[in-house]
CSV table of C-alpha atoms in Angstrom, one decimal:
chain,number,residue,atom,x,y,z
A,1156,MET,CA,85.5,26.4,97.8
A,1157,ARG,CA,85.7,28.2,101.1
A,1158,THR,CA,84.6,31.8,101.5
A,1159,ARG,CA,86.3,33.9,104.0
A,1160,THR,CA,84.1,36.1,106.1
A,1161,HIS,CA,85.5,39.1,107.9
A,1162,VAL,CA,84.2,39.2,111.5
A,1163,ARG,CA,83.8,42.7,112.7
A,1164,PRO,CA,85.3,43.0,116.1
A,1165,GLU,CA,82.9,44.0,118.8
A,1166,ARG,CA,83.2,47.5,120.0
A,1167,SER,CA,84.2,47.9,123.6
A,1168,ALA,CA,81.7,49.1,126.1
A,1169,VAL,CA,83.7,52.3,126.7
A,1170,GLU,CA,83.6,53.2,123.1
A,1171,LEU,CA,79.9,52.5,122.8
A,1172,ALA,CA,79.2,54.6,125.8
A,1173,ARG,CA,81.3,57.5,124.5
A,1174,ARG,CA,79.5,57.4,121.1
A,1175,GLU,CA,76.1,57.4,122.9
A,1176,VAL,CA,77.1,60.4,124.9
A,1177,VAL,CA,78.4,62.3,121.9
A,1178,ALA,CA,75.3,61.4,120.0
A,1179,GLU,CA,73.2,63.0,122.7
A,1180,GLY,CA,75.2,66.3,122.2
A,1181,GLU,CA,77.3,66.1,125.3
A,1182,ASN,CA,81.1,66.2,125.6
A,1183,PRO,CA,82.4,63.7,128.2
A,1184,VAL,CA,85.7,65.5,128.5
A,1185,ALA,CA,84.7,69.2,128.8
A,1186,PRO,CA,81.4,71.0,128.4
A,1187,LYS,CA,80.9,72.5,124.9
A,1188,GLN,CA,81.6,76.3,124.9
A,1189,SER,CA,80.3,78.9,122.6
A,1190,PRO,CA,83.0,80.5,120.3
A,1191,GLU,CA,81.6,84.0,120.8
A,1192,PRO,CA,83.5,84.8,124.0
A,1193,GLY,CA,86.7,83.8,122.3
A,1194,ARG,CA,86.0,85.9,119.3
A,1195,ARG,CA,85.2,88.9,121.5
A,1196,ALA,CA,88.4,88.5,123.5
A,1197,HIS,CA,90.4,88.2,120.3
A,1198,THR,CA,88.8,91.4,118.9
A,1199,ARG,CA,89.4,93.3,122.1
A,1200,ASP,CA,93.1,92.1,122.1
A,1201,ARG,CA,93.5,93.3,118.5
A,1202,LEU,CA,91.9,96.7,119.3
A,1203,SER,CA,94.1,97.2,122.3
A,1204,ARG,CA,97.2,96.4,120.4
A,1205,PHE,CA,96.2,98.8,117.6
A,1206,GLY,CA,95.5,101.5,120.1
A,1207,LEU,CA,98.8,100.9,121.8
A,1208,PHE,CA,100.8,101.3,118.6
A,1209,ALA,CA,98.6,104.1,117.1
A,1210,ALA,CA,98.3,106.2,120.2
A,1211,PRO,CA,101.6,108.0,119.9
A,1212,GLY,CA,101.0,109.0,116.3
A,1213,LEU,CA,97.4,110.0,116.9
A,1214,LEU,CA,98.4,112.1,119.9
A,1215,VAL,CA,101.1,113.9,117.9
A,1216,TYR,CA,98.6,114.5,115.0
A,1217,LEU,CA,96.0,115.7,117.4
A,1218,ALA,CA,98.4,118.1,119.2
A,1219,LEU,CA,100.2,119.4,116.1
A,1220,VAL,CA,97.5,119.4,113.5
A,1221,LEU,CA,93.9,119.2,114.7
A,1222,VAL,CA,94.3,121.4,117.8
A,1223,PRO,CA,96.0,124.3,116.0
A,1224,ILE,CA,93.4,124.2,113.3
A,1225,ALA,CA,90.6,124.4,115.9
A,1226,ILE,CA,92.4,127.3,117.7
A,1227,ALA,CA,93.0,129.2,114.4
A,1228,THR,CA,89.3,128.7,113.5
A,1229,GLY,CA,88.3,130.1,116.8
A,1230,TYR,CA,90.6,133.1,116.5
A,1231,SER,CA,89.3,133.8,113.0
A,1232,LEU,CA,86.0,134.7,114.5
A,1233,THR,CA,87.5,137.3,116.9
A,1234,ASP,CA,89.6,140.5,116.6
A,1235,LYS,CA,92.4,139.0,118.7
A,1236,ASN,CA,95.4,141.3,119.1
A,1237,PRO,CA,97.9,140.5,121.8
A,1238,PHE,CA,98.7,144.2,122.3
A,1239,HIS,CA,95.1,145.4,122.4
A,1240,PRO,CA,93.1,143.4,124.8
A,1241,PRO,CA,90.4,142.4,125.4
A,1242,THR,CA,89.5,140.1,122.5
A,1243,ARG,CA,86.0,140.6,121.0
A,1244,TRP,CA,83.8,138.3,119.1
A,1245,VAL,CA,83.3,139.6,115.5
A,1246,GLY,CA,81.8,136.6,113.8
A,1247,LEU,CA,82.4,136.5,110.1
A,1248,ASP,CA,83.6,140.1,109.8
A,1249,ASN,CA,87.2,139.0,109.2
A,1250,PHE,CA,86.1,136.8,106.2
A,1251,ALA,CA,84.0,139.7,104.9
A,1252,GLY,CA,87.0,141.9,105.1
A,1253,LEU,CA,89.1,139.4,103.0
A,1254,ALA,CA,86.5,139.7,100.2
A,1255,SER,CA,87.6,143.3,99.6
A,1256,ASP,CA,91.3,143.0,100.6
A,1257,GLY,CA,93.5,143.7,97.5
A,1258,GLU,CA,96.6,142.5,99.2
A,1259,PHE,CA,95.0,139.1,100.0
A,1260,PHE,CA,93.9,138.6,96.4
A,1261,THR,CA,97.4,139.6,95.2
A,1262,ALA,CA,98.9,137.0,97.5
A,1263,LEU,CA,96.3,134.4,96.3
A,1264,ARG,CA,97.2,135.1,92.6
A,1265,ASN,CA,100.9,134.8,93.4
A,1266,THR,CA,100.3,131.6,95.2
A,1267,VAL,CA,98.5,130.1,92.2
A,1268,VAL,CA,101.3,131.1,89.9
A,1269,VAL,CA,103.9,129.6,92.1
A,1270,THR,CA,101.9,126.4,92.5
A,1271,VAL,CA,101.3,126.0,88.8
A,1272,ILE,CA,105.0,126.5,88.0
A,1273,VAL,CA,106.2,124.2,90.8
A,1274,THR,CA,103.8,121.4,89.8
A,1275,VAL,CA,104.7,121.5,86.1
A,1276,VAL,CA,108.4,121.9,86.5
A,1277,THR,CA,108.9,119.3,89.2
A,1278,ASN,CA,106.8,116.7,87.4
A,1279,ALA,CA,108.1,117.3,83.9
A,1280,GLY,CA,111.7,117.7,85.0
A,1281,GLY,CA,111.5,114.8,87.5
A,1282,LEU,CA,110.1,112.4,85.0
A,1283,ALA,CA,112.7,113.4,82.4
A,1284,ILE,CA,115.6,112.9,84.8
A,1285,ALA,CA,114.1,109.7,86.1
A,1286,LEU,CA,114.0,108.3,82.6
A,1287,LEU,CA,117.7,109.2,82.1
A,1288,LEU,CA,118.7,107.6,85.4
A,1289,ASP,CA,116.7,104.4,85.0
A,1290,ARG,CA,119.9,102.4,84.4
A,1291,ARG,CA,122.3,100.3,86.4
A,1292,GLY,CA,125.7,101.3,87.4
A,1293,TRP,CA,127.6,103.2,90.1
A,1294,LEU,CA,127.5,106.5,88.2
A,1295,TYR,CA,123.7,106.5,88.0
A,1296,ASN,CA,123.4,105.6,91.7
A,1297,ALA,CA,125.7,108.6,92.5
A,1298,LEU,CA,123.6,110.9,90.3
A,1299,ARG,CA,120.4,109.8,92.1
A,1300,SER,CA,122.0,110.8,95.4
A,1301,VAL,CA,123.1,114.1,94.0
A,1302,PHE,CA,119.6,115.0,92.7
A,1303,PHE,CA,118.1,114.1,96.1
A,1304,VAL,CA,120.4,116.2,98.2
A,1305,PRO,CA,118.4,119.4,97.9
A,1306,VAL,CA,115.3,117.7,99.3
A,1307,VAL,CA,117.0,117.0,102.7
A,1308,LEU,CA,118.4,120.5,103.0
A,1309,SER,CA,116.6,123.2,104.8
A,1310,ALA,CA,114.6,125.6,102.6
A,1311,VAL,CA,116.4,128.5,104.3
A,1312,VAL,CA,119.8,127.1,103.5
A,1313,VAL,CA,118.8,126.5,99.8
A,1314,SER,CA,117.4,130.0,99.6
A,1315,VAL,CA,120.6,131.6,101.0
A,1316,ILE,CA,122.7,129.7,98.5
A,1317,TRP,CA,120.4,130.8,95.6
A,1318,GLN,CA,120.3,134.4,96.9
A,1319,ALA,CA,124.1,134.5,96.6
A,1320,ILE,CA,123.8,133.3,93.0
A,1321,LEU,CA,120.9,135.4,91.9
A,1322,VAL,CA,121.4,138.9,93.4
A,1323,ASP,CA,122.4,141.7,91.0
A,1324,ASP,CA,126.1,141.3,91.8
A,1325,GLY,CA,125.9,137.6,92.4
A,1326,LEU,CA,127.6,134.7,90.7
A,1327,LEU,CA,125.2,134.4,87.8
A,1328,ASN,CA,125.2,138.0,86.7
A,1329,SER,CA,129.0,138.2,87.1
A,1330,LEU,CA,129.3,135.2,84.8
A,1331,LEU,CA,126.8,136.8,82.3
A,1332,LYS,CA,128.9,140.0,82.3
A,1333,GLN,CA,132.1,138.1,81.5
A,1334,LEU,CA,130.2,136.5,78.6
A,1335,GLY,CA,129.5,140.0,77.2
A,1336,MET,CA,126.1,140.9,78.6
A,1337,ASP,CA,126.2,144.5,79.7
A,1338,HIS,CA,122.9,144.6,81.6
A,1339,PRO,CA,122.1,141.2,83.0
A,1340,PRO,CA,118.5,140.6,84.4
A,1341,GLY,CA,117.6,141.5,87.9
A,1342,TRP,CA,116.5,138.0,88.9
A,1343,LEU,CA,115.4,139.2,92.4
A,1344,SER,CA,115.1,143.0,91.9
A,1345,ASP,CA,113.0,143.0,88.7
A,1346,PRO,CA,109.3,142.9,89.7
A,1347,SER,CA,108.5,141.1,86.4
A,1348,LEU,CA,111.0,138.3,87.1
A,1349,ALA,CA,111.1,137.9,90.9
A,1350,LEU,CA,108.0,135.7,91.3
A,1351,TYR,CA,109.3,133.3,88.6
A,1352,THR,CA,112.7,133.2,90.1
A,1353,VAL,CA,111.3,132.3,93.5
A,1354,SER,CA,109.1,129.6,91.8
A,1355,TRP,CA,112.2,128.2,90.1
A,1356,VAL,CA,114.0,127.9,93.5
A,1357,ILE,CA,111.1,126.1,95.1
A,1358,ALA,CA,110.7,123.8,92.1
A,1359,TRP,CA,114.5,123.1,92.1
A,1360,GLN,CA,114.4,122.0,95.7
A,1361,GLY,CA,111.4,119.7,95.2
A,1362,LEU,CA,112.8,118.2,92.0
A,1363,GLY,CA,114.7,115.4,93.7
A,1364,PHE,CA,111.6,114.1,95.5
A,1365,CYS,CA,109.7,113.7,92.1
A,1366,VAL,CA,112.8,112.0,90.6
A,1367,VAL,CA,112.9,109.3,93.4
A,1368,ILE,CA,109.1,108.6,93.1
A,1369,TYR,CA,109.3,108.3,89.3
A,1370,LEU,CA,112.3,106.1,89.5
A,1371,ALA,CA,110.5,103.8,91.9
A,1372,GLY,CA,107.6,103.7,89.5
A,1373,LEU,CA,109.8,103.0,86.5
A,1374,GLN,CA,111.6,100.1,88.3
A,1375,GLY,CA,108.3,98.6,89.2
A,1376,ILE,CA,107.2,98.2,85.5
A,1377,PRO,CA,107.7,94.6,84.4
A,1378,GLN,CA,110.3,94.3,81.7
A,1379,GLU,CA,108.1,91.8,79.9
A,1380,LEU,CA,105.8,94.6,78.9
A,1381,HIS,CA,108.5,96.6,77.2
A,1382,GLU,CA,109.8,93.4,75.5
A,1383,ALA,CA,106.3,92.6,74.2
A,1384,ALA,CA,105.8,96.2,72.9
A,1385,GLU,CA,109.1,96.0,71.2
A,1386,ILE,CA,108.2,92.8,69.5
A,1387,ASP,CA,105.0,94.3,68.3
A,1388,GLY,CA,107.0,97.0,66.6
A,1389,CYS,CA,106.6,99.9,69.0
A,1390,GLY,CA,109.5,102.4,69.1
A,1391,PRO,CA,110.7,104.3,72.2
A,1392,LEU,CA,107.9,107.0,72.0
A,1393,MET,CA,105.2,104.4,71.5
A,1394,ARG,CA,106.5,102.3,74.4
A,1395,PHE,CA,106.5,105.3,76.6
A,1396,ARG,CA,103.0,106.3,75.6
A,1397,HIS,CA,101.3,102.9,75.8
A,1398,VAL,CA,103.4,101.1,78.5
A,1399,THR,CA,105.5,103.5,80.7
A,1400,TRP,CA,103.0,106.4,81.0
A,1401,PRO,CA,100.0,104.3,82.0
A,1402,MET,CA,102.1,102.3,84.5
A,1403,LEU,CA,103.3,105.5,86.1
A,1404,ALA,CA,99.8,106.7,87.1
A,1405,PRO,CA,100.3,106.2,90.8
A,1406,ALA,CA,103.6,108.0,90.8
A,1407,VAL,CA,102.0,110.9,88.9
A,1408,THR,CA,99.3,111.1,91.5
A,1409,ILE,CA,101.7,111.3,94.4
A,1410,ASN,CA,104.0,113.9,92.8
A,1411,THR,CA,101.2,116.1,91.6
A,1412,VAL,CA,99.4,116.2,94.9
A,1413,MET,CA,102.6,116.8,96.9
A,1414,SER,CA,103.7,119.5,94.5
A,1415,LEU,CA,100.3,121.3,94.7
A,1416,ILE,CA,100.5,121.3,98.5
A,1417,GLY,CA,104.2,122.4,98.5
A,1418,GLY,CA,103.4,125.3,96.2
A,1419,PHE,CA,100.5,126.5,98.2
A,1420,LYS,CA,102.4,126.6,101.5
A,1421,ALA,CA,105.6,128.3,100.1
A,1422,TYR,CA,107.0,130.7,102.6
A,1423,ASP,CA,110.7,130.2,103.5
A,1424,GLN,CA,112.0,130.9,100.0
A,1425,VAL,CA,109.9,134.0,99.7
A,1426,GLN,CA,111.0,135.3,103.1
A,1427,VAL,CA,114.7,134.8,102.4
A,1428,LEU,CA,115.0,135.7,98.7
A,1429,THR,CA,112.7,138.7,98.4
A,1430,ASN,CA,110.8,139.3,101.7
A,1431,GLY,CA,107.7,139.7,99.6
A,1432,GLY,CA,109.2,142.3,97.2
A,1433,PRO,CA,110.5,143.9,95.2
A,1434,GLY,CA,107.6,146.4,95.4
A,1435,PRO,CA,104.5,145.9,97.5
A,1436,GLY,CA,103.4,142.3,97.4
A,1437,THR,CA,105.2,141.3,94.2
A,1438,THR,CA,106.2,137.9,95.5
A,1439,SER,CA,103.9,137.7,98.5
A,1440,THR,CA,102.2,134.3,98.9
A,1441,LEU,CA,99.3,133.3,101.1
A,1442,ALA,CA,101.6,131.7,103.7
A,1443,PHE,CA,103.8,134.8,103.7
A,1444,GLN,CA,100.8,137.1,104.0
A,1445,VAL,CA,99.5,135.1,107.0
A,1446,ILE,CA,102.8,135.3,108.8
A,1447,GLN,CA,103.2,139.0,108.1
A,1448,THR,CA,99.7,139.9,109.2
A,1449,ALA,CA,99.9,137.8,112.4
A,1450,PHE,CA,103.5,138.5,113.7
A,1451,MET,CA,104.4,141.8,112.1
A,1452,GLY,CA,100.9,143.5,112.2
A,1453,ASN,CA,99.8,141.6,115.3
A,1454,HIS,CA,96.3,141.0,113.8
A,1455,ILE,CA,96.0,137.4,114.9
A,1456,GLY,CA,92.2,137.2,114.2
A,1457,TYR,CA,92.5,138.5,110.7
A,1458,ALA,CA,95.5,136.3,109.9
A,1459,SER,CA,93.7,133.3,111.3
A,1460,ALA,CA,90.9,134.0,108.8
A,1461,MET,CA,93.4,134.0,106.0
A,1462,ALA,CA,94.8,130.7,107.3
A,1463,VAL,CA,91.4,129.1,107.4
A,1464,VAL,CA,90.7,130.2,103.8
A,1465,MET,CA,94.1,128.9,102.8
A,1466,LEU,CA,93.4,125.6,104.4
A,1467,VAL,CA,90.0,125.3,102.6
A,1468,VAL,CA,91.5,126.2,99.2
A,1469,VAL,CA,94.4,123.7,99.6
A,1470,ALA,CA,92.1,120.9,100.8
A,1471,ALA,CA,89.6,121.5,98.0
A,1472,VAL,CA,92.3,121.6,95.3
A,1473,SER,CA,94.1,118.5,96.7
A,1474,VAL,CA,90.8,116.5,96.9
A,1475,VAL,CA,89.8,117.4,93.4
A,1476,ALA,CA,93.3,116.6,92.0
A,1477,LEU,CA,93.4,113.4,93.9
A,1478,ARG,CA,90.0,112.2,92.6
A,1479,LEU,CA,90.9,113.1,89.0
A,1480,LEU,CA,94.2,111.4,89.1
A,1481,GLN,CA,92.8,108.3,90.8
A,1482,GLN,CA,90.3,108.0,88.1
A,1483,ARG,CA,93.1,108.1,85.6
A,1484,GLU,CA,94.8,105.3,87.5
A,1485,VAL,CA,91.7,103.1,87.2
A,1486,SER,CA,91.3,103.9,83.5
A,1487,SER,CA,95.0,103.2,82.8
């Protein structure tokens, strides 16, 4: 019996030499380079590209947000009045004056009322409408567009339209008289109703935004969750409570924070519908009071102090609401 033996071919001298060189830690083709310079160059390239694309937005944000805030903060520490120079440094006197200013606290109270109404109405109404429109078909698509139209309109245009409807001899009261009501309400002339009327107009305009956000959240819920809940015997209310509502937590966060900010900075609707009336400060909000003090009373320093307080209040409320709602998202 013969046994075959495999003879290993001899390695060439070139291959042996190359292996010896590599074993000694040298590269015969090119010297070994450290990867650190390449990484640094790549990092610099990424930072430069990020700066190139972010620079326009950062410059706009700096020019239109941060710089005005800094200027207003500086003015709040002075008695600046363009018609009575020179401007003097007064420190915290403007803020001390706000502590005893009845008009300021009236505007703050009105702002809180408007913000609460706007937040509740837009979120509750937006969620209800979104649930009704969460279906397929050309009719529902058309209705979505209809509800979103007020959002893209100017607040002044919306206010002028509603003013024509809500004045004492407007469309709504004329209709109520035809239905037999002898003395219809003074929606904009009655001090006990004017603030709620203005709040309704603001909420009506922001309703479409909430509808769109809630619709996006509803369409992002997997259908399998609803089917599994239905198999387990859950009815519509139970499915909404245990499936839909927890999954809508991010949408609730967005709409609530945006509604809070929108309510606190309400100005256009107040100016057009009531001009702060009827009566002294009946519908005056913080934003309205700031504009009136600065441009009608020419007290730029005092109005800047109001604006700074308004900024702090809005920021604090928004941060607290955001934290609480984000905790709810995690727990859901």
